[in-house]
mmCIF file of C-alpha atoms and ligand atoms in Angstrom:
data_model
loop_
_atom_site.group_PDB
_atom_site.id
_atom_site.type_symbol
_atom_site.label_atom_id
_atom_site.label_comp_id
_atom_site.label_asym_id
_atom_site.label_seq_id
_atom_site.Cartn_x
_atom_site.Cartn_y
_atom_site.Cartn_z
ATOM 1 C CA UNK V 781 104.953 83.257 100.004
ATOM 2 C CA UNK V 782 102.906 85.765 102.014
ATOM 3 C CA UNK V 783 99.434 84.580 100.989
ATOM 4 C CA UNK V 784 97.985 85.228 104.397
ATOM 5 C CA UNK V 785 98.227 88.966 103.698
ATOM 6 C CA UNK V 786 95.106 90.800 102.583
ATOM 7 C CA UNK V 787 95.111 91.822 98.894
ATOM 8 C CA UNK V 788 96.154 95.444 99.510
ATOM 9 C CA UNK V 789 99.001 94.437 101.807
ATOM 10 C CA UNK V 790 100.202 91.768 99.363
ATOM 11 C CA UNK V 791 100.132 94.329 96.522
ATOM 12 C CA UNK V 792 102.110 96.805 98.643
ATOM 13 C CA UNK V 793 104.685 94.108 99.426
ATOM 14 C CA UNK V 794 104.937 93.220 95.740
ATOM 15 C CA UNK V 795 105.327 96.880 94.746
ATOM 16 C CA UNK V 796 108.160 97.269 97.272
ATOM 17 C CA UNK V 797 109.862 94.174 95.829
ATOM 18 C CA UNK V 798 109.544 95.571 92.312
ATOM 19 C CA UNK V 799 111.053 98.901 93.395
ATOM 20 C CA UNK V 800 113.950 97.080 94.997
ATOM 21 C CA UNK V 801 114.577 94.565 92.191
ATOM 22 C CA UNK V 802 114.246 97.109 89.346
ATOM 23 C CA UNK V 803 115.825 100.070 91.139
ATOM 24 C CA UNK V 804 112.846 102.155 89.960
ATOM 25 C CA UNK V 805 111.025 103.675 92.913
ATOM 26 C CA UNK V 806 107.789 104.502 91.143
ATOM 27 C CA UNK V 807 106.068 103.449 87.912
ATOM 28 C CA UNK V 808 103.658 105.827 86.203
ATOM 29 C CA UNK V 809 101.823 103.540 83.816
ATOM 30 C CA UNK V 810 101.408 99.775 83.603
ATOM 31 C CA UNK V 811 100.715 97.440 80.710
ATOM 32 C CA UNK V 812 99.546 93.846 80.794
ATOM 33 C CA UNK V 813 100.582 92.286 77.508
ATOM 34 C CA UNK V 814 98.418 89.398 76.351
ATOM 35 C CA UNK V 815 98.654 87.107 73.321
ATOM 36 C CA UNK V 816 100.179 88.988 70.407
ATOM 37 C CA UNK V 817 101.147 92.091 72.368
ATOM 38 C CA UNK V 818 104.456 91.016 73.960
ATOM 39 C CA UNK V 819 106.756 92.667 71.439
ATOM 40 C CA UNK V 820 105.509 96.108 72.556
ATOM 41 C CA UNK V 821 107.847 95.773 75.533
ATOM 42 C CA UNK V 822 110.789 96.003 73.100
ATOM 43 C CA UNK V 823 109.699 99.195 71.357
ATOM 44 C CA UNK V 824 107.910 101.538 73.777
ATOM 45 C CA UNK V 825 111.119 102.676 75.482
ATOM 46 C CA UNK V 826 114.407 101.648 77.006
ATOM 47 C CA UNK V 827 114.358 98.562 79.227
ATOM 48 C CA UNK V 828 115.806 99.337 82.654
ATOM 49 C CA UNK V 829 115.259 95.933 84.294
ATOM 50 C CA UNK V 830 113.598 92.572 83.678
ATOM 51 C CA UNK V 831 112.641 90.380 86.615
ATOM 52 C CA UNK V 832 111.123 86.931 86.821
ATOM 53 C CA UNK V 833 107.569 87.353 88.035
ATOM 54 C CA UNK V 834 107.832 84.523 90.538
ATOM 55 C CA UNK V 835 110.489 86.524 92.442
ATOM 56 C CA UNK V 836 107.771 88.994 93.380
ATOM 57 C CA UNK V 837 105.252 88.145 96.151
ATOM 58 C CA UNK V 838 101.891 86.970 94.830
ATOM 59 C CA UNK V 839 103.021 86.418 91.216
ATOM 60 C CA UNK V 840 103.357 83.003 89.628
ATOM 61 C CA UNK V 841 105.355 81.676 86.701
ATOM 62 C CA UNK V 842 102.973 81.845 83.755
ATOM 63 C CA UNK V 843 100.997 78.684 83.092
ATOM 64 C CA UNK V 844 100.072 79.806 79.581
ATOM 65 C CA UNK V 845 102.268 79.341 76.490
ATOM 66 C CA UNK V 846 102.686 82.742 74.814
ATOM 67 C CA UNK V 847 103.013 84.695 78.073
ATOM 68 C CA UNK V 848 106.516 85.749 79.093
ATOM 69 C CA UNK V 849 106.440 85.269 82.876
ATOM 70 C CA UNK V 850 108.430 88.459 83.480
ATOM 71 C CA UNK V 851 107.937 91.960 84.835
ATOM 72 C CA UNK V 852 109.814 94.650 82.974
ATOM 73 C CA UNK V 853 110.598 98.245 83.900
ATOM 74 C CA UNK V 854 110.855 100.579 80.907
ATOM 75 C CA UNK V 855 111.923 104.208 80.687
ATOM 76 C CA UNK V 856 109.662 105.960 78.180
ATOM 77 C CA UNK V 857 110.956 108.709 75.874
ATOM 78 C CA UNK V 858 109.013 111.324 77.901
ATOM 79 C CA UNK V 859 110.824 110.324 81.109
ATOM 80 C CA UNK V 860 107.919 108.352 82.615
ATOM 81 C CA UNK V 861 108.391 104.798 83.879
ATOM 82 C CA UNK V 862 106.272 101.943 82.550
ATOM 83 C CA UNK V 863 105.814 98.581 84.230
ATOM 84 C CA UNK V 864 105.125 95.765 81.775
ATOM 85 C CA UNK V 865 103.378 92.769 83.285
ATOM 86 C CA UNK V 866 104.085 89.711 81.147
ATOM 87 C CA UNK V 867 102.667 87.378 83.767
ATOM 88 C CA UNK V 868 98.906 87.330 83.822
ATOM 89 C CA UNK V 869 97.044 84.907 86.067
ATOM 90 C CA UNK V 870 93.860 83.788 84.348
ATOM 91 C CA UNK V 871 90.605 83.038 86.126
ATOM 92 C CA UNK V 872 90.675 79.484 84.723
ATOM 93 C CA UNK V 873 93.953 78.708 86.504
ATOM 94 C CA UNK V 874 91.865 78.277 89.637
ATOM 95 C CA UNK V 875 94.003 80.455 91.921
ATOM 96 C CA UNK V 876 91.036 82.683 92.716
ATOM 97 C CA UNK V 877 90.090 86.212 91.730
ATOM 98 C CA UNK V 878 92.591 87.779 94.133
ATOM 99 C CA UNK V 879 95.423 86.226 92.097
ATOM 100 C CA UNK V 880 93.812 87.302 88.826
ATOM 101 C CA UNK V 881 93.905 90.976 89.808
ATOM 102 C CA UNK V 882 97.110 90.965 91.852
ATOM 103 C CA UNK V 883 99.118 92.379 88.922
ATOM 104 C CA UNK V 884 96.769 95.327 88.553
ATOM 105 C CA UNK V 885 96.737 96.026 92.295
ATOM 106 C CA UNK V 886 100.521 95.795 92.398
ATOM 107 C CA UNK V 887 100.799 98.241 89.489
ATOM 108 C CA UNK V 888 98.560 100.686 91.369
ATOM 109 C CA UNK V 889 100.619 100.233 94.543
ATOM 110 C CA UNK V 890 103.756 100.884 92.456
ATOM 111 C CA UNK V 891 102.295 104.274 91.532
ATOM 112 C CA UNK V 892 100.683 103.617 88.151
ATOM 113 C CA UNK V 893 97.764 105.889 87.310
ATOM 114 C CA UNK V 894 97.081 104.355 83.882
ATOM 115 C CA UNK V 895 96.480 100.638 83.279
ATOM 116 C CA UNK V 896 96.673 99.321 79.731
ATOM 117 C CA UNK V 897 95.084 95.871 79.425
ATOM 118 C CA UNK V 898 95.612 93.871 76.235
ATOM 119 C CA UNK V 899 94.523 90.411 75.154
ATOM 120 C CA UNK V 900 93.927 88.029 72.295
ATOM 121 C CA UNK V 901 90.220 87.406 71.756
ATOM 122 C CA UNK V 902 87.628 85.924 69.468
ATOM 123 C CA UNK V 903 85.590 88.142 67.151
ATOM 124 C CA UNK V 904 81.865 87.834 67.885
ATOM 125 C CA UNK V 905 80.935 90.778 65.685
ATOM 126 C CA UNK V 906 81.692 89.681 62.091
ATOM 127 C CA UNK V 907 82.878 93.237 61.390
ATOM 128 C CA UNK V 908 86.050 92.378 63.317
ATOM 129 C CA UNK V 909 88.558 90.353 61.313
ATOM 130 C CA UNK V 910 91.340 88.077 62.565
ATOM 131 C CA UNK V 911 94.555 90.052 62.869
ATOM 132 C CA UNK V 912 92.782 93.297 63.722
ATOM 133 C CA UNK V 913 93.279 95.296 66.940
ATOM 134 C CA UNK V 914 90.051 96.584 68.492
ATOM 135 C CA UNK V 915 89.562 99.078 71.315
ATOM 136 C CA UNK V 916 87.456 97.840 74.211
ATOM 137 C CA UNK V 917 84.576 100.281 74.745
ATOM 138 C CA UNK V 918 82.868 98.443 77.631
ATOM 139 C CA UNK V 919 82.518 94.903 78.926
ATOM 140 C CA UNK V 920 80.156 92.149 79.972
ATOM 141 C CA UNK V 921 81.598 90.276 82.951
ATOM 142 C CA UNK V 922 80.174 86.761 82.611
ATOM 143 C CA UNK V 923 82.506 85.143 85.126
ATOM 144 C CA UNK V 924 79.930 85.426 87.927
ATOM 145 C CA UNK V 925 82.778 86.784 90.060
ATOM 146 C CA UNK V 926 84.059 90.151 91.272
ATOM 147 C CA UNK V 927 87.511 91.168 92.472
ATOM 148 C CA UNK V 928 85.883 93.461 95.009
ATOM 149 C CA UNK V 929 85.168 92.044 98.429
ATOM 150 C CA UNK V 930 82.744 93.494 100.936
ATOM 151 C CA UNK V 931 80.316 96.377 100.625
ATOM 152 C CA UNK V 932 82.314 98.487 98.161
ATOM 153 C CA UNK V 933 79.944 99.654 95.452
ATOM 154 C CA UNK V 934 82.336 100.748 92.745
ATOM 155 C CA UNK V 935 81.013 102.741 89.759
ATOM 156 C CA UNK V 936 81.876 101.217 86.365
ATOM 157 C CA UNK V 937 80.632 103.905 83.966
ATOM 158 C CA UNK V 938 83.274 105.010 81.438
ATOM 159 C CA UNK V 939 85.365 102.106 82.751
ATOM 160 C CA UNK V 940 87.451 102.081 79.570
ATOM 161 C CA UNK V 941 88.259 105.788 79.644
ATOM 162 C CA UNK V 942 86.941 107.792 76.688
ATOM 163 C CA UNK V 943 89.936 110.085 77.101
ATOM 164 C CA UNK V 944 92.337 107.197 76.472
ATOM 165 C CA UNK V 945 90.232 105.763 73.637
ATOM 166 C CA UNK V 946 90.314 109.174 71.925
ATOM 167 C CA UNK V 947 94.042 109.250 72.368
ATOM 168 C CA UNK V 948 94.360 105.749 70.864
ATOM 169 C CA UNK V 949 92.342 106.882 67.851
ATOM 170 C CA UNK V 950 94.685 109.832 67.423
ATOM 171 C CA UNK V 951 97.483 107.274 67.146
ATOM 172 C CA UNK V 952 95.465 105.022 64.818
ATOM 173 C CA UNK V 953 92.336 106.617 63.304
ATOM 174 C CA UNK V 954 91.026 103.314 61.871
ATOM 175 C CA UNK V 955 90.688 101.604 65.259
ATOM 176 C CA UNK V 956 87.193 100.232 65.766
ATOM 177 C CA UNK V 957 85.784 99.599 69.217
ATOM 178 C CA UNK V 958 83.573 96.957 70.742
ATOM 179 C CA UNK V 959 82.135 95.401 73.888
ATOM 180 C CA UNK V 960 84.386 92.696 75.377
ATOM 181 C CA UNK V 961 82.870 89.662 77.054
ATOM 182 C CA UNK V 962 84.895 87.813 79.687
ATOM 183 C CA UNK V 963 83.956 84.178 80.171
ATOM 184 C CA UNK V 964 85.709 81.876 82.651
ATOM 185 C CA UNK V 965 87.089 79.439 80.057
ATOM 186 C CA UNK V 966 89.343 77.609 79.539
ATOM 187 C CA UNK V 967 87.107 75.899 76.988
ATOM 188 C CA UNK V 968 86.115 78.030 74.030
ATOM 189 C CA UNK V 969 82.467 78.871 73.512
ATOM 190 C CA UNK V 970 79.892 76.788 71.702
ATOM 191 C CA UNK V 971 78.393 78.333 68.551
ATOM 192 C CA UNK V 972 75.112 78.692 70.475
ATOM 193 C CA UNK V 973 76.887 80.635 73.207
ATOM 194 C CA UNK V 974 78.454 82.908 70.611
ATOM 195 C CA UNK V 975 75.000 83.664 69.138
ATOM 196 C CA UNK V 976 73.806 84.409 72.673
ATOM 197 C CA UNK V 977 76.749 86.742 73.315
ATOM 198 C CA UNK V 978 75.951 88.632 70.166
ATOM 199 C CA UNK V 979 72.297 88.943 71.163
ATOM 200 C CA UNK V 980 73.198 90.475 74.507
ATOM 201 C CA UNK V 981 75.536 93.025 72.947
ATOM 202 C CA UNK V 982 78.937 91.307 73.055
ATOM 203 C CA UNK V 983 81.356 91.906 70.183
ATOM 204 C CA UNK V 984 84.639 90.383 71.388
ATOM 205 C CA UNK V 985 85.087 87.322 73.607
ATOM 206 C CA UNK V 986 87.966 86.238 75.787
ATOM 207 C CA UNK V 987 89.084 84.910 79.154
ATOM 208 C CA UNK V 988 90.737 87.919 80.807
ATOM 209 C CA UNK V 989 90.605 91.704 81.228
ATOM 210 C CA UNK V 990 87.129 92.451 82.665
ATOM 211 C CA UNK V 991 87.973 91.400 86.237
ATOM 212 C CA UNK V 992 91.299 93.232 85.952
ATOM 213 C CA UNK V 993 89.571 96.390 84.716
ATOM 214 C CA UNK V 994 87.195 96.327 87.688
ATOM 215 C CA UNK V 995 90.122 96.057 90.119
ATOM 216 C CA UNK V 996 91.961 98.841 88.280
ATOM 217 C CA UNK V 997 88.912 101.089 88.594
ATOM 218 C CA UNK V 998 88.636 100.299 92.288
ATOM 219 C CA UNK V 999 92.299 101.321 92.611
ATOM 220 C CA UNK V 1000 91.500 104.632 90.910
ATOM 221 C CA UNK V 1001 93.405 103.981 87.695
ATOM 222 C CA UNK V 1002 92.446 105.128 84.210
ATOM 223 C CA UNK V 1003 92.012 102.123 81.922
ATOM 224 C CA UNK V 1004 92.684 101.431 78.258
ATOM 225 C CA UNK V 1005 91.677 98.038 76.841
ATOM 226 C CA UNK V 1006 92.798 96.577 73.513
ATOM 227 C CA UNK V 1007 92.017 93.202 71.961
ATOM 228 C CA UNK V 1008 93.766 91.474 69.105
ATOM 229 C CA UNK V 1009 91.149 89.482 67.236
ATOM 230 C CA UNK V 1010 92.912 86.137 66.862
ATOM 231 C CA UNK V 1011 89.998 84.188 65.358
ATOM 232 C CA UNK V 1012 86.342 84.434 64.445
ATOM 233 C CA UNK V 1013 84.426 83.179 67.509
ATOM 234 C CA UNK V 1014 83.094 79.604 67.442
ATOM 235 C CA UNK V 1015 80.662 78.923 64.621
ATOM 236 C CA UNK V 1016 81.600 82.067 62.680
ATOM 237 C CA UNK V 1017 84.731 80.778 60.941
ATOM 238 C CA UNK V 1018 85.618 77.720 58.887
ATOM 239 C CA UNK V 1019 87.964 76.033 61.323
ATOM 240 C CA UNK V 1020 87.734 74.603 64.834
ATOM 241 C CA UNK V 1021 89.326 76.866 67.452
ATOM 242 C CA UNK V 1022 92.776 76.131 68.827
ATOM 243 C CA UNK V 1023 95.273 77.831 71.114
ATOM 244 C CA UNK V 1024 97.898 77.275 68.393
ATOM 245 C CA UNK V 1025 95.833 79.389 66.023
ATOM 246 C CA UNK V 1026 95.554 82.100 68.679
ATOM 247 C CA UNK V 1027 99.348 82.058 69.160
ATOM 248 C CA UNK V 1028 100.054 82.020 65.404
ATOM 249 C CA UNK V 1029 97.735 84.966 64.741
ATOM 250 C CA UNK V 1030 99.372 86.779 67.654
ATOM 251 C CA UNK V 1031 102.880 86.174 66.271
ATOM 252 C CA UNK V 1032 101.895 87.460 62.851
ATOM 253 C CA UNK V 1033 100.382 90.620 64.324
ATOM 254 C CA UNK V 1034 103.173 91.326 66.855
ATOM 255 C CA UNK V 1035 105.166 93.957 64.931
ATOM 256 C CA UNK V 1036 101.996 95.922 64.068
ATOM 257 C CA UNK V 1037 100.640 95.721 67.605
ATOM 258 C CA UNK V 1038 103.992 96.787 69.049
ATOM 259 C CA UNK V 1039 104.049 99.874 66.838
ATOM 260 C CA UNK V 1040 100.407 100.640 67.696
ATOM 261 C CA UNK V 1041 101.091 100.506 71.433
ATOM 262 C CA UNK V 1042 104.279 102.520 71.022
ATOM 263 C CA UNK V 1043 102.445 105.342 69.320
ATOM 264 C CA UNK V 1044 99.563 105.236 71.852
ATOM 265 C CA UNK V 1045 101.882 105.257 74.866
ATOM 266 C CA UNK V 1046 103.888 108.111 73.316
ATOM 267 C CA UNK V 1047 100.740 110.244 73.587
ATOM 268 C CA UNK V 1048 100.193 109.601 77.300
HETATM 269 N N1 HPA D 324 87.032 82.710 72.780
HETATM 270 C C1 HPA D 324 87.504 82.920 74.023
HETATM 271 N N2 HPA D 324 88.752 83.320 74.252
HETATM 272 C C2 HPA D 324 89.561 83.494 73.199
HETATM 273 C C3 HPA D 324 89.129 83.272 71.880
HETATM 274 C C4 HPA D 324 87.786 82.865 71.666
HETATM 275 O O1 HPA D 324 87.324 82.655 70.533
HETATM 276 N N3 HPA D 324 90.184 83.540 71.067
HETATM 277 C C5 HPA D 324 91.219 83.910 71.876
HETATM 278 N N4 HPA D 324 90.849 83.891 73.173
#
């Protein structure tokens, strides 16, 4: 596929393919649904079209169990169109940062002004319990990478929009918020690394989202970030970490997370 295109051109090509395959010319908001969040696609509105992600330029079939590998166009009750990206490329897949943020750039090219990024993550702050959804207030990007190429000095203050966080708290007043740390993965952290993350102000740790948020900001979108705490981070719980545990915690939380996202999106 057209990988010789620059990132903006590839995103524009992908957006055109989505418009053609879904029959929806323009999408107003976009959601990337990570571990535990997939069921939201069934409840936020009426599905207009589902397409396999690998039919769209620049997307790949998901390499991660628990991710759907589809793009879905949904008509929201207020008449807006949502694009649900169930095909996230992770940094650890080794396809490069351009691939990691292609979904976000495509959503922006498809018209989306709001980007909702969700994930499953480890709890570094012991106040956050497994099974809980936490708002992302800010991030620490520890990937040593940026999606931005060249001399583009993009501001990242209020990256996770206070306006959208306030709106999420209207939907669910008990939501706590915390600083998300993105590490490259795919290995989990050592207990020493988790203590370090806590020392430098991290409260949630995962392998996605921060790079995507930076690209979304560059594209001028407003960003909402939400993490499902799937496990206490390494050294804080009883058990060794496993992807199966992450998936199981996600499955158990799915109906609650779906309802949470439905009531947040209904306020947008
Ligand atoms: N660390 C990193 N990524 C994760 C974790 C974790 O503990 N849980 C789910 N994704």
